[in-house]
Amino acid sequence: MTDIDVAELQRRLAAFAAARDWGQYHTPKNLAAALSVEASELLEIFQWLTPEQSAGIMEDSESAHRVADEVADVLAYLLQFCEVLGIDPTAALVAKLERNETRFPLPSAAEPPDRHSSE
């Protein structure tokens, strides 16, 4: 892990894009599309792997490099998307986690977990 924070990553991405005059292309629609494409490229690496092969993908240096590159692309476009729309990605994630904790509470000891019965 590095000590760089999300805001610093967003600043670096914005500076990189600005230096190349790419801001004109960084509309919410274009960034959402690019994010989807990069997520698909990440999925493509795993497309025909068995569960066991996918769990061990990082053991092969070439595959690990490809996965890390696609993760970086997904994160870069997500952070740029958030920057353009004024979304704080960490605040959005915290809010979503809190909603999910309310929506999906831990089962109490008195209630067995739902076993997806047909009753």
PDB file of C-alpha atoms in Angstrom, residues 12-66:
ATOM      1  CA  ARG A  12      -2.675  13.857 -10.251  1.00  0.00           C
ATOM      2  CA  LEU A  13      -5.243  12.461 -12.672  1.00  0.00           C
ATOM      3  CA  ALA A  14      -6.700  15.933 -13.268  1.00  0.00           C
ATOM      4  CA  ALA A  15      -3.235  17.411 -13.876  1.00  0.00           C
ATOM      5  CA  PHE A  16      -2.359  14.568 -16.259  1.00  0.00           C
ATOM      6  CA  ALA A  17      -5.563  15.105 -18.254  1.00  0.00           C
ATOM      7  CA  ALA A  18      -5.239  18.904 -18.218  1.00  0.00           C
ATOM      8  CA  ALA A  19      -1.668  18.780 -19.526  1.00  0.00           C
ATOM      9  CA  ARG A  20      -2.950  16.817 -22.526  1.00  0.00           C
ATOM     10  CA  ASP A  21      -6.124  18.903 -22.992  1.00  0.00           C
ATOM     11  CA  TRP A  22      -8.285  15.840 -22.374  1.00  0.00           C
ATOM     12  CA  GLY A  23     -10.761  17.654 -20.128  1.00  0.00           C
ATOM     13  CA  GLN A  24     -13.037  18.239 -23.094  1.00  0.00           C
ATOM     14  CA  TYR A  25     -13.505  14.475 -23.363  1.00  0.00           C
ATOM     15  CA  HIS A  26     -14.008  13.844 -19.664  1.00  0.00           C
ATOM     16  CA  THR A  27     -17.762  14.210 -19.561  1.00  0.00           C
ATOM     17  CA  PRO A  28     -19.752  12.077 -17.125  1.00  0.00           C
ATOM     18  CA  LYS A  29     -21.071   9.969 -20.023  1.00  0.00           C
ATOM     19  CA  ASN A  30     -17.640   9.383 -21.535  1.00  0.00           C
ATOM     20  CA  LEU A  31     -16.059   8.582 -18.184  1.00  0.00           C
ATOM     21  CA  ALA A  32     -18.874   6.171 -17.287  1.00  0.00           C
ATOM     22  CA  ALA A  33     -18.412   4.459 -20.652  1.00  0.00           C
ATOM     23  CA  ALA A  34     -14.632   4.264 -20.184  1.00  0.00           C
ATOM     24  CA  LEU A  35     -15.133   2.861 -16.684  1.00  0.00           C
ATOM     25  CA  SER A  36     -17.419   0.173 -18.081  1.00  0.00           C
ATOM     26  CA  VAL A  37     -14.913  -0.726 -20.801  1.00  0.00           C
ATOM     27  CA  GLU A  38     -12.061  -1.015 -18.310  1.00  0.00           C
ATOM     28  CA  ALA A  39     -14.185  -3.116 -15.925  1.00  0.00           C
ATOM     29  CA  SER A  40     -14.960  -5.377 -18.887  1.00  0.00           C
ATOM     30  CA  GLU A  41     -11.256  -5.674 -19.671  1.00  0.00           C
ATOM     31  CA  LEU A  42     -10.700  -6.766 -16.065  1.00  0.00           C
ATOM     32  CA  LEU A  43     -13.496  -9.311 -16.394  1.00  0.00           C
ATOM     33  CA  GLU A  44     -12.034 -10.592 -19.660  1.00  0.00           C
ATOM     34  CA  ILE A  45      -8.920 -11.783 -17.820  1.00  0.00           C
ATOM     35  CA  PHE A  46     -11.090 -14.065 -15.684  1.00  0.00           C
ATOM     36  CA  GLN A  47     -13.664 -14.983 -18.330  1.00  0.00           C
ATOM     37  CA  TRP A  48     -12.856 -18.666 -18.838  1.00  0.00           C
ATOM     38  CA  LEU A  49     -10.985 -19.433 -15.626  1.00  0.00           C
ATOM     39  CA  THR A  50     -12.228 -21.925 -13.097  1.00  0.00           C
ATOM     40  CA  PRO A  51     -12.861 -20.619  -9.572  1.00  0.00           C
ATOM     41  CA  GLU A  52      -9.570 -22.187  -8.511  1.00  0.00           C
ATOM     42  CA  GLN A  53      -7.640 -20.595 -11.371  1.00  0.00           C
ATOM     43  CA  SER A  54      -9.162 -17.199 -10.673  1.00  0.00           C
ATOM     44  CA  ALA A  55      -8.239 -17.448  -6.975  1.00  0.00           C
ATOM     45  CA  GLY A  56      -4.613 -18.085  -7.914  1.00  0.00           C
ATOM     46  CA  ILE A  57      -4.304 -15.492 -10.674  1.00  0.00           C
ATOM     47  CA  MET A  58      -1.872 -13.313  -8.733  1.00  0.00           C
ATOM     48  CA  GLU A  59       0.630 -16.178  -8.457  1.00  0.00           C
ATOM     49  CA  ASP A  60       1.659 -15.734 -12.098  1.00  0.00           C
ATOM     50  CA  SER A  61       3.593 -12.475 -12.529  1.00  0.00           C
ATOM     51  CA  GLU A  62       2.327 -11.774 -16.050  1.00  0.00           C
ATOM     52  CA  SER A  63      -1.315 -12.327 -15.061  1.00  0.00           C
ATOM     53  CA  ALA A  64      -0.830 -10.365 -11.854  1.00  0.00           C
ATOM     54  CA  HIS A  65       0.543  -7.443 -13.857  1.00  0.00           C
ATOM     55  CA  ARG A  66      -2.443  -7.509 -16.242  1.00  0.00           C
TER      56      ARG A  66
END
